[in-house]
Tab-separated table of C-alpha atoms and ligand atoms in Angstrom:
chain	number	residue	atom	x	y	z
A	106	MET	CA	15.987	-14.310	31.129
A	107	SER	CA	18.068	-11.418	32.472
A	108	GLY	CA	21.105	-11.476	30.197
A	109	VAL	CA	23.310	-11.524	33.311
A	110	MET	CA	25.778	-14.395	32.877
A	111	LEU	CA	26.712	-16.668	35.756
A	112	GLN	CA	28.666	-19.895	36.162
A	113	SER	CA	27.345	-23.042	37.799
A	114	CYS	CA	29.153	-26.044	39.294
A	115	GLY	CA	28.130	-29.396	37.809
A	116	SER	CA	29.308	-31.175	40.950
A	117	CYS	CA	27.974	-29.260	44.001
A	118	GLY	CA	25.511	-26.857	42.375
A	119	ARG	CA	27.177	-23.657	43.601
A	120	VAL	CA	26.475	-20.628	41.348
A	121	TRP	CA	28.698	-17.542	41.069
A	122	GLN	CA	29.352	-14.556	38.812
A	123	PHE	CA	33.110	-13.928	38.439
A	124	ARG	CA	34.592	-16.143	35.678
A	125	ARG	CA	36.680	-19.037	37.012
A	126	GLY	CA	37.993	-22.354	35.742
A	127	GLY	CA	36.803	-24.203	38.831
A	128	CYS	CA	34.225	-24.083	41.586
A	129	PRO	CA	35.226	-21.854	44.548
A	130	GLN	CA	33.362	-24.221	46.883
A	131	CYS	CA	34.380	-27.747	45.854
A	132	GLY	CA	37.122	-27.228	43.243
A	133	SER	CA	35.352	-29.164	40.502
A	134	THR	CA	36.172	-27.977	36.978
A	135	ALA	CA	32.783	-29.137	35.676
A	136	VAL	CA	31.734	-25.512	35.210
A	137	ARG	CA	29.002	-24.360	32.850
A	138	GLU	CA	27.623	-20.988	31.802
A	139	VAL	CA	24.083	-20.144	32.872
A	140	THR	CA	21.918	-17.042	32.551
A	141	ALA	CA	20.468	-15.535	35.731
A	142	SER	CA	16.679	-15.702	35.994
A	143	GLY	CA	16.792	-12.062	37.112
A	144	GLY	CA	14.998	-12.374	40.461
A	145	GLY	CA	16.841	-11.093	43.504
A	146	THR	CA	16.877	-9.221	46.809
A	147	VAL	CA	18.771	-6.003	47.609
A	148	TRP	CA	21.671	-6.841	49.992
A	149	SER	CA	22.927	-3.264	50.074
A	150	VAL	CA	22.578	-0.050	48.112
A	151	THR	CA	24.305	3.343	47.888
A	152	GLN	CA	23.662	6.592	46.036
A	153	VAL	CA	27.048	7.663	44.635
A	154	MET	CA	27.296	11.461	44.717
A	155	ARG	CA	30.978	11.842	43.790
A	156	ALA	CA	31.920	9.681	40.824
A	157	PRO	CA	35.416	8.244	40.284
A	158	LEU	CA	35.362	9.453	36.658
A	159	PRO	CA	34.391	13.014	35.612
A	160	GLU	CA	32.100	11.710	32.823
A	161	LEU	CA	29.995	9.880	35.435
A	162	ASP	CA	29.608	12.929	37.686
A	163	LEU	CA	25.871	13.429	37.197
A	164	PRO	CA	23.754	15.837	39.244
A	165	GLY	CA	22.045	13.834	41.980
A	166	GLY	CA	24.418	10.919	41.457
A	167	TYR	CA	23.485	7.358	40.628
A	168	ALA	CA	22.646	4.273	42.632
A	169	ILE	CA	24.697	1.100	42.884
A	170	ALA	CA	23.256	-1.980	44.557
A	171	LEU	CA	24.539	-5.366	45.593
A	172	VAL	CA	21.752	-7.820	44.813
A	173	THR	CA	21.624	-11.412	46.035
A	174	LEU	CA	20.229	-13.310	43.051
A	175	ASP	CA	17.802	-16.162	43.597
A	176	GLU	CA	20.505	-18.540	42.244
A	177	GLY	CA	22.773	-17.505	45.155
A	178	PRO	CA	25.480	-15.096	43.988
A	179	ARG	CA	25.654	-11.462	45.001
A	180	VAL	CA	26.116	-9.182	41.979
A	181	MET	CA	26.815	-5.457	41.671
A	182	CYS	CA	24.289	-3.489	39.611
A	183	ARG	CA	23.321	0.016	38.694
A	184	ALA	CA	20.014	0.584	40.434
A	185	GLU	CA	16.835	2.570	40.335
A	186	THR	CA	16.984	5.419	42.846
A	187	GLY	CA	15.193	4.736	46.119
A	188	LEU	CA	15.721	1.000	46.511
A	189	VAL	CA	16.086	-0.261	50.088
A	190	ILE	CA	17.817	-3.275	51.627
A	191	GLY	CA	15.634	-6.377	51.642
A	192	GLN	CA	13.517	-5.237	48.683
A	193	ARG	CA	12.695	-7.692	45.877
A	194	VAL	CA	14.078	-6.558	42.512
A	195	THR	CA	14.503	-7.703	38.933
A	196	VAL	CA	17.999	-7.577	37.463
A	197	GLY	CA	18.482	-7.213	33.723
A	198	LEU	CA	20.895	-5.475	31.367
A	199	GLY	CA	20.375	-1.733	30.925
A	200	ALA	CA	20.826	0.206	27.666
A	201	ASP	CA	24.556	0.504	28.454
A	202	GLY	CA	24.867	-3.294	28.763
A	203	LEU	CA	25.483	-3.095	32.512
A	204	PRO	CA	23.343	-4.964	35.059
A	205	LEU	CA	20.475	-2.811	36.323
A	206	ALA	CA	18.235	-3.525	39.354
A	207	ARG	CA	14.610	-2.376	39.160
A	208	THR	CA	11.445	-2.890	41.131
A	209	SER	CA	9.555	-4.384	38.184
B	242	MET	CA	60.799	-13.460	69.229
B	243	ALA	CA	60.579	-10.020	67.627
B	244	PHE	CA	60.634	-6.539	69.153
B	245	LEU	CA	59.585	-3.158	67.780
B	246	THR	CA	62.696	-1.093	68.454
B	247	GLY	CA	62.431	2.027	66.316
B	248	VAL	CA	59.575	4.169	65.029
B	249	ALA	CA	59.146	7.428	63.148
B	250	ALA	CA	56.492	9.295	61.188
B	251	THR	CA	56.644	12.593	59.377
B	252	ALA	CA	53.851	15.060	59.921
B	253	PHE	CA	51.070	14.247	57.417
B	254	GLY	CA	49.613	16.862	55.099
B	255	LYS	CA	50.885	18.776	52.068
B	256	TYR	CA	54.536	18.499	51.043
B	257	SER	CA	54.739	20.140	47.629
B	258	GLY	CA	58.123	19.415	46.110
B	259	SER	CA	58.660	16.112	47.937
B	260	ASP	CA	58.466	12.761	46.176
B	261	ALA	CA	57.820	9.285	47.568
B	262	PRO	CA	61.507	8.277	47.985
B	263	SER	CA	62.415	11.516	49.773
B	264	LEU	CA	59.508	11.190	52.215
B	265	MET	CA	60.374	7.528	52.839
B	266	GLU	CA	64.029	8.427	53.341
B	267	THR	CA	63.147	10.966	56.042
B	268	ALA	CA	61.031	8.457	57.995
B	269	ALA	CA	63.523	5.612	57.506
B	270	ARG	CA	66.525	7.543	58.812
B	271	ALA	CA	64.517	8.757	61.809
B	272	ALA	CA	63.240	5.267	62.704
B	273	ILE	CA	66.722	3.706	62.452
B	274	ALA	CA	68.106	6.495	64.660
B	275	ASP	CA	65.213	5.942	67.090
B	276	ALA	CA	66.275	2.286	67.344
B	277	GLY	CA	69.817	3.460	68.133
B	278	LEU	CA	71.207	1.445	65.222
B	279	PRO	CA	73.889	2.265	62.666
B	280	LEU	CA	72.591	1.979	59.080
B	281	GLU	CA	74.713	-1.102	58.444
B	282	ALA	CA	72.857	-3.005	61.173
B	283	VAL	CA	69.635	-2.953	59.109
B	284	ASP	CA	69.748	-6.257	57.217
B	285	GLY	CA	66.150	-6.434	55.995
B	286	LEU	CA	63.700	-4.106	54.253
B	287	VAL	CA	59.998	-4.504	53.515
B	288	CYS	CA	58.948	-1.468	51.529
B	289	GLY	CA	55.388	-0.465	50.658
B	290	TYR	CA	54.211	0.558	47.187
B	291	ALA	CA	53.545	4.191	46.289
B	292	THR	CA	50.809	5.101	43.780
B	293	THR	CA	52.711	8.302	42.865
B	294	PHE	CA	55.952	6.367	42.311
B	295	PRO	CA	54.928	3.144	40.596
B	296	HIS	CA	58.472	1.768	40.352
B	297	LEU	CA	58.759	-1.999	39.844
B	298	MET	CA	61.382	-2.235	42.605
B	299	THR	CA	60.686	0.390	45.266
B	300	ALA	CA	62.513	-1.619	47.928
B	301	THR	CA	65.839	-1.609	46.116
B	302	VAL	CA	65.392	2.060	45.233
B	303	MET	CA	65.319	2.671	48.974
B	304	VAL	CA	68.190	0.245	49.678
B	305	GLU	CA	70.312	2.284	47.273
B	306	ARG	CA	69.129	5.622	48.624
B	307	LEU	CA	69.738	4.712	52.274
B	308	GLY	CA	72.988	2.839	51.638
B	309	LEU	CA	71.744	-0.402	53.190
B	310	THR	CA	73.261	-3.850	52.591
B	311	PRO	CA	70.288	-6.092	53.407
B	312	ARG	CA	70.036	-9.875	53.293
B	313	HIS	CA	66.396	-9.489	52.245
B	314	ALA	CA	64.486	-6.676	50.537
B	315	HIS	CA	61.223	-6.569	48.661
B	316	GLN	CA	58.138	-4.516	47.970
B	317	ALA	CA	54.858	-5.567	49.570
B	318	ALA	CA	51.363	-4.707	48.382
B	319	VAL	CA	48.270	-5.687	50.369
B	320	GLY	CA	46.496	-2.332	50.209
B	321	GLY	CA	45.836	-0.790	53.603
B	322	ALA	CA	47.071	-3.947	55.338
B	323	THR	CA	50.547	-3.583	53.815
B	324	GLY	CA	52.055	-2.039	56.967
B	325	VAL	CA	50.818	-4.832	59.247
B	326	VAL	CA	51.703	-7.594	56.820
B	327	GLY	CA	55.139	-5.972	56.483
B	328	LEU	CA	55.631	-6.083	60.252
B	329	LEU	CA	54.483	-9.708	60.409
B	330	LEU	CA	56.821	-10.627	57.562
B	331	ALA	CA	59.651	-8.902	59.434
B	332	ARG	CA	58.801	-11.061	62.439
B	333	HIS	CA	58.869	-14.186	60.252
B	334	LEU	CA	62.242	-13.225	58.730
B	335	ILE	CA	63.651	-12.790	62.233
B	336	ALA	CA	62.098	-16.043	63.481
B	337	ALA	CA	63.655	-17.841	60.495
B	338	GLY	CA	67.065	-16.428	61.354
B	339	ALA	CA	67.287	-14.638	58.008
B	340	CYS	CA	67.538	-11.099	59.434
B	341	ARG	CA	68.142	-9.326	62.750
B	342	HIS	CA	66.847	-5.796	62.074
B	343	VAL	CA	64.117	-5.310	59.461
B	344	LEU	CA	62.950	-1.868	58.376
B	345	VAL	CA	59.257	-1.662	57.402
B	346	LEU	CA	58.710	1.460	55.345
B	347	GLY	CA	55.921	3.365	53.634
B	348	GLY	CA	55.385	6.846	52.292
B	349	GLU	CA	54.313	8.880	49.312
B	350	ASN	CA	53.159	12.307	48.131
B	351	ARG	CA	49.654	11.029	47.452
B	352	LEU	CA	48.092	14.479	47.910
B	353	THR	CA	50.390	16.707	45.868
B	354	GLY	CA	51.877	14.114	43.513
B	355	GLN	CA	48.738	13.565	41.428
B	356	SER	CA	45.335	15.118	40.762
B	357	ARG	CA	42.427	14.216	43.011
B	358	ASP	CA	40.710	12.541	40.034
B	359	ASP	CA	43.796	10.420	39.346
B	360	ALA	CA	44.013	9.385	42.999
B	361	VAL	CA	40.343	8.367	43.108
B	362	LYS	CA	40.633	6.518	39.786
B	363	THR	CA	43.759	4.617	40.859
B	364	LEU	CA	42.097	3.491	44.079
B	365	ALA	CA	38.838	2.538	42.319
B	366	GLY	CA	40.953	-0.059	40.485
B	367	VAL	CA	40.803	-2.353	43.531
B	368	GLY	CA	37.296	-3.107	42.225
B	369	HIS	CA	36.571	-5.831	39.671
B	370	PRO	CA	37.520	-4.555	36.196
B	371	VAL	CA	34.504	-6.169	34.490
B	372	HIS	CA	31.802	-6.403	37.144
B	373	GLU	CA	32.385	-3.402	39.447
B	374	VAL	CA	34.567	-0.569	38.090
B	375	PRO	CA	32.481	0.013	34.893
B	376	LEU	CA	29.390	0.627	37.051
B	377	GLY	CA	30.997	3.814	38.382
B	378	ALA	CA	31.946	2.304	41.707
B	379	SER	CA	34.756	3.814	43.786
B	380	VAL	CA	36.479	2.912	47.043
B	381	PRO	CA	34.063	5.134	49.030
B	382	ALA	CA	31.167	3.435	47.177
B	383	TYR	CA	32.442	-0.045	48.109
B	384	TYR	CA	32.733	0.988	51.762
B	385	ALA	CA	29.359	2.753	51.547
B	386	LEU	CA	27.743	-0.544	50.496
B	387	VAL	CA	29.282	-2.268	53.519
B	388	ALA	CA	28.326	0.666	55.765
B	389	ALA	CA	24.693	0.602	54.621
B	390	ARG	CA	24.545	-3.141	55.272
B	391	HIS	CA	26.155	-2.703	58.712
B	392	LEU	CA	23.635	-0.026	59.715
B	393	HIS	CA	20.791	-2.220	58.436
B	394	GLU	CA	21.974	-5.254	60.422
B	395	THR	CA	22.788	-3.490	63.685
B	396	GLY	CA	20.252	-0.668	63.847
B	397	ALA	CA	23.047	1.868	64.374
B	398	SER	CA	22.546	5.297	62.800
B	399	GLU	CA	24.646	7.603	60.627
B	400	ARG	CA	25.007	9.827	63.699
B	401	ASP	CA	26.557	6.878	65.552
B	402	LEU	CA	29.179	6.508	62.802
B	403	ALA	CA	29.794	10.263	62.938
B	404	GLU	CA	30.838	9.959	66.599
B	405	LEU	CA	33.949	8.080	65.436
B	406	ALA	CA	34.969	10.928	63.102
B	407	VAL	CA	34.471	13.410	65.947
B	408	LEU	CA	36.653	11.290	68.250
B	409	MET	CA	39.487	10.996	65.708
B	410	ARG	CA	39.439	14.772	65.198
B	411	ARG	CA	39.577	15.361	68.950
B	412	HIS	CA	42.623	13.078	69.223
B	413	ALA	CA	44.340	14.706	66.223
B	414	ALA	CA	44.009	18.126	67.871
B	415	ALA	CA	46.551	16.976	70.481
B	416	HIS	CA	49.170	15.952	67.872
B	417	PRO	CA	51.324	18.567	66.130
B	418	GLY	CA	51.813	16.304	63.089
B	419	ALA	CA	48.123	15.803	62.261
B	420	GLN	CA	46.705	17.041	58.954
B	421	LEU	CA	43.187	17.908	60.194
B	422	THR	CA	42.888	19.451	63.657
B	423	LYS	CA	39.862	21.789	63.523
B	424	PRO	CA	37.300	20.418	66.016
B	425	ILE	CA	34.136	18.948	64.480
B	426	SER	CA	30.744	17.901	65.869
B	427	VAL	CA	28.341	15.131	64.862
B	428	ASP	CA	26.225	17.829	63.180
B	429	ASP	CA	29.280	18.929	61.148
B	430	VAL	CA	29.774	15.345	59.931
B	431	MET	CA	26.072	15.018	59.074
B	432	ALA	CA	26.137	18.343	57.183
B	433	SER	CA	29.294	17.574	55.206
B	434	LYS	CA	28.980	16.827	51.486
B	435	PRO	CA	27.482	13.438	50.603
B	436	VAL	CA	30.039	11.134	48.929
B	437	ALA	CA	28.175	7.819	48.645
B	438	THR	CA	25.231	7.318	51.013
B	439	PRO	CA	25.465	6.812	53.972
B	440	LEU	CA	29.029	8.246	53.861
B	441	LYS	CA	29.614	11.987	53.967
B	442	LEU	CA	32.943	13.724	53.369
B	443	LEU	CA	33.819	13.721	57.096
B	444	ASP	CA	33.185	9.951	57.307
B	445	CYS	CA	36.096	9.531	54.853
B	446	CYS	CA	39.814	9.929	55.491
B	447	PRO	CA	41.685	12.659	53.614
B	448	ILE	CA	44.403	12.087	50.996
B	449	SER	CA	47.832	13.069	52.382
B	450	ASP	CA	51.553	13.288	51.808
B	451	GLY	CA	53.742	11.657	54.443
B	452	ALA	CA	55.817	8.670	55.490
B	453	ALA	CA	56.322	6.355	58.446
B	454	ALA	CA	58.749	3.593	59.355
B	455	VAL	CA	59.154	0.890	61.994
B	456	VAL	CA	62.228	-1.213	62.853
B	457	VAL	CA	61.602	-4.819	63.940
B	458	SER	CA	64.526	-6.498	65.720
B	459	ALA	CA	65.551	-9.872	67.095
B	460	GLU	CA	66.173	-8.357	70.518
B	461	PRO	CA	64.925	-5.368	72.533
B	462	GLY	CA	66.695	-2.110	71.788
B	463	GLN	CA	67.518	0.741	74.133
B	464	GLY	CA	64.757	1.715	76.562
B	465	ALA	CA	61.381	-0.015	76.828
B	466	SER	CA	61.150	-3.556	75.463
B	467	ILE	CA	58.075	-4.013	73.283
B	468	ARG	CA	57.468	-7.508	71.978
B	469	LEU	CA	55.289	-8.646	69.077
B	470	ALA	CA	53.409	-11.167	71.193
B	471	GLY	CA	50.794	-12.561	68.801
B	472	TRP	CA	49.753	-12.124	65.195
B	473	GLY	CA	47.115	-13.197	62.714
B	474	GLU	CA	46.041	-12.766	59.109
B	475	ALA	CA	42.901	-13.565	57.138
B	476	HIS	CA	42.271	-13.127	53.418
B	477	THR	CA	38.632	-13.864	52.665
B	478	HIS	CA	37.977	-12.235	49.256
B	479	GLN	CA	39.087	-9.253	47.169
B	480	HIS	CA	35.935	-7.667	45.748
B	481	VAL	CA	33.000	-6.420	47.793
B	482	SER	CA	30.685	-8.471	45.550
B	483	GLU	CA	32.267	-11.611	47.058
B	484	MET	CA	32.570	-10.365	50.653
B	485	PRO	CA	31.294	-12.849	53.263
B	486	ASP	CA	27.793	-12.127	54.569
B	487	ASP	CA	29.403	-11.856	58.018
B	488	LEU	CA	31.014	-8.415	57.649
B	489	GLY	CA	33.455	-8.901	60.537
B	490	LEU	CA	34.562	-12.422	59.611
B	491	GLY	CA	38.084	-11.693	58.339
B	492	ALA	CA	38.793	-9.252	61.161
B	493	ARG	CA	37.677	-11.781	63.750
B	494	ILE	CA	39.758	-14.646	62.301
B	495	ALA	CA	42.933	-12.516	62.259
B	496	ALA	CA	42.369	-11.001	65.699
B	497	ASN	CA	41.444	-14.283	67.388
B	498	GLN	CA	44.654	-15.829	66.085
B	499	ALA	CA	46.645	-12.842	67.382
B	500	PHE	CA	45.003	-12.960	70.824
B	501	ALA	CA	45.455	-16.737	71.084
B	502	GLY	CA	49.126	-16.471	70.099
B	503	ALA	CA	49.693	-13.843	72.785
B	504	GLY	CA	47.698	-15.818	75.366
B	505	ARG	CA	45.485	-12.762	75.849
B	506	SER	CA	41.940	-11.637	75.110
B	507	ALA	CA	40.462	-8.434	73.732
B	508	ALA	CA	39.537	-7.437	77.283
B	509	ASP	CA	43.244	-7.449	78.275
B	510	MET	CA	44.117	-4.728	75.769
B	511	ARG	CA	44.816	-1.221	77.108
B	512	LEU	CA	45.404	0.603	73.813
B	513	LEU	CA	44.151	0.211	70.230
B	514	GLY	CA	45.515	1.159	66.821
B	515	LEU	CA	42.754	0.274	64.338
B	516	TYR	CA	42.545	1.143	60.649
B	517	ASP	CA	39.957	3.829	60.036
B	518	SER	CA	39.760	4.535	56.311
B	519	PHE	CA	36.073	5.327	56.852
B	520	THR	CA	33.963	5.579	60.013
B	521	PRO	CA	32.244	2.211	59.321
B	522	THR	CA	35.683	0.543	59.067
B	523	LEU	CA	36.283	1.457	62.711
B	524	ALA	CA	32.744	0.551	63.789
B	525	ILE	CA	32.908	-2.909	62.205
B	526	PHE	CA	36.362	-3.625	63.697
B	527	LEU	CA	35.432	-2.429	67.201
B	528	GLU	CA	32.294	-4.572	67.166
B	529	ALA	CA	33.742	-7.658	65.441
B	530	LEU	CA	36.747	-7.753	67.791
B	531	GLY	CA	34.663	-7.421	70.945
B	532	PHE	CA	35.549	-3.868	71.990
B	533	ALA	CA	31.898	-2.786	71.600
B	534	PRO	CA	28.589	-4.686	71.314
B	535	PRO	CA	27.046	-4.891	67.804
B	536	GLY	CA	25.851	-1.484	66.624
B	537	ARG	CA	27.238	0.266	69.709
B	538	ALA	CA	30.707	1.478	68.631
B	539	GLY	CA	29.499	5.047	68.074
B	540	ALA	CA	27.523	5.132	71.292
B	541	MET	CA	30.510	3.806	73.236
B	542	ALA	CA	32.711	6.472	71.636
B	543	ARG	CA	30.216	9.128	72.767
B	544	GLU	CA	30.384	7.680	76.283
B	545	GLY	CA	34.189	7.975	76.334
B	546	LEU	CA	35.216	4.304	76.075
B	547	PHE	CA	37.752	5.023	73.293
B	548	GLY	CA	39.086	8.352	74.555
B	549	ARG	CA	42.463	8.927	76.186
B	550	ASP	CA	41.002	8.290	79.646
B	551	GLY	CA	38.689	5.493	78.499
B	552	ARG	CA	38.867	1.719	78.805
B	553	PHE	CA	40.203	1.230	75.219
B	554	PRO	CA	42.050	4.378	74.073
B	555	LEU	CA	41.927	4.348	70.259
B	556	ASN	CA	44.166	6.000	67.631
B	557	LEU	CA	45.429	8.760	69.909
B	558	HIS	CA	47.225	10.479	67.006
B	559	GLY	CA	43.904	10.968	65.151
B	560	GLY	CA	43.965	7.958	62.826
B	561	LEU	CA	43.625	8.050	59.071
B	562	LEU	CA	40.475	10.139	59.497
B	563	SER	CA	42.388	13.121	60.922
B	564	TYR	CA	46.142	12.458	61.193
B	565	GLY	CA	45.902	11.639	57.496
B	566	HIS	CA	46.291	8.872	54.902
B	567	PRO	CA	49.270	8.772	52.528
B	568	GLY	CA	48.763	5.097	51.609
B	569	VAL	CA	51.047	2.509	53.215
B	570	ALA	CA	52.341	5.009	55.807
B	571	GLY	CA	48.776	5.569	57.037
B	572	PHE	CA	48.618	2.477	59.200
B	573	LEU	CA	52.303	2.590	60.136
B	574	ALA	CA	51.511	5.929	61.819
B	575	HIS	CA	49.048	4.046	64.058
B	576	VAL	CA	51.913	1.751	65.087
B	577	VAL	CA	54.227	4.718	65.699
B	578	GLU	CA	51.665	6.246	68.070
B	579	VAL	CA	51.018	2.940	69.869
B	580	ILE	CA	54.755	2.440	70.474
B	581	ARG	CA	55.231	6.023	71.696
B	582	GLN	CA	52.329	5.533	74.115
B	583	MET	CA	53.680	2.180	75.329
B	584	ARG	CA	57.084	3.802	75.924
B	585	GLY	CA	55.498	6.735	77.771
B	586	GLU	CA	56.843	9.196	75.193
B	587	ALA	CA	53.578	10.722	73.959
B	588	GLY	CA	53.852	13.997	75.887
B	589	ASP	CA	50.531	15.802	76.280
B	590	ARG	CA	48.719	12.890	74.620
B	591	GLN	CA	50.159	10.274	76.963
B	592	VAL	CA	47.677	7.846	78.509
B	593	ALA	CA	48.136	7.096	82.173
B	594	GLY	CA	50.067	3.910	82.618
B	595	PRO	CA	51.699	3.653	80.102
B	596	PRO	CA	49.745	0.750	78.584
B	597	PRO	CA	51.428	-2.684	78.760
B	598	LEU	CA	49.264	-4.342	76.046
B	599	ALA	CA	47.987	-3.044	72.720
B	600	TYR	CA	46.191	-4.434	69.670
B	601	CYS	CA	46.761	-3.103	66.151
B	602	HIS	CA	44.738	-4.108	63.067
B	603	ALA	CA	44.276	-3.039	59.471
B	604	ASP	CA	42.399	-4.177	56.392
B	605	GLY	CA	43.384	-3.888	52.766
B	606	GLY	CA	40.964	-3.768	49.849
B	607	VAL	CA	37.327	-3.838	50.951
B	608	PHE	CA	37.712	-5.714	54.261
B	609	SER	CA	39.606	-8.175	52.007
B	610	SER	CA	42.998	-8.679	53.687
B	611	HIS	CA	43.097	-8.522	57.473
B	612	ALA	CA	46.164	-8.514	59.659
B	613	GLY	CA	46.609	-7.717	63.314
B	614	PHE	CA	49.020	-8.129	66.207
B	615	VAL	CA	49.286	-7.841	69.962
B	616	LEU	CA	52.153	-5.804	71.419
B	617	GLU	CA	53.373	-6.396	74.953
B	618	ARG	CA	55.740	-4.245	76.982
B	619	THR	CA	58.006	-6.682	78.786
B	620	ALA	CA	60.442	-4.247	80.430
C	937	ZN	ZN1	31.267	-27.082	43.313
């Protein structure tokens, strides 16, 4: 399992990431915590060259991807450099505890 | 029925020594004078927020400063859409009979009033505090993710997006109040510093000081009569992680409502004032609203469709990308230019006509809040 936490609706089956008390699709409050399997597809990706915080301003920048997980939700991740849209990736937690998208 | 009767914008750029209230005061007094109204006639105020002046009650600060005695005043905050939502709220206040002349106001010293790092950090806060901001995402990064997806879906190129920056710079060169007026080419945009791929520095609007104001009234003022003929809003999400797969969805919902309310279509428009925080913002709006086929906004710009002599003249003051972007006043400056063009008061920049119908649109957040309206010159 990926360590990336999601929520799932017990009524309609919708799965999402941002914590809520009820389902954004059907309104049911039968919400439970689930862990993402980690499989997903790159929806978009950018290489950030100018960081919003000085401590993140690394030479060459860093990649951020939006990945559509196999369970349905789109989640933002740090990413391996060089990923392209449509590519299959595995999402897990990196050493910093943040979601990281990789090719293997 | 609501009419746009007074407009004013300061020049945008660097105003060391000014603060947000003083910039707003300058624009407010000029817009009220432009409407031909005494101060006491202004009975409503919708005031934007200012990141350099994070007062809890900016609207009443300005009421006090201007010496107004309004029946309604409050501060609005919908990011880049604040100016449009303010104008629509003014229309609703007038339709409800609560006010007769509502001042919509924005302005701040966003360039000189804080460090660049502070400005970038403040804006990055529109991201999700747990799931986005800690990753090192920024507003340009959020828009870069949408831009990359847009290019992937449409087959347009980075050079196509660059055409829109070139066009805004060309328009700004004709306006004495614009912040950036040095001509640029597509190659200049492509060679500018990478910010977040595919966006380069010249795909992004600058940070500016400045202010702008618009008076909305229950009846036409002196001179040309310009009516708010149709309006629409859509709020589809806040964070880019939860953006609809259809990138133009919110824009299309808001615009279709505005066109339907005015009994007009996109093809009827003769002038556009569209939010252009980044080149892909413009491309997605132009394509979602039907002013260009998917992926073709840049190509159509190159072919002259959005120039002063084109079919859909766009942001003739230079837009956020070149006139400048001091927050809430950024979009209000689009409205100021549209009104001046519709009145035939744009001097060397004036389109032939002047145009009887215009569409204005902005988004706040990351394509999160959309608002737009159709303006019609009725006399
Ligand atoms: Zn549900």
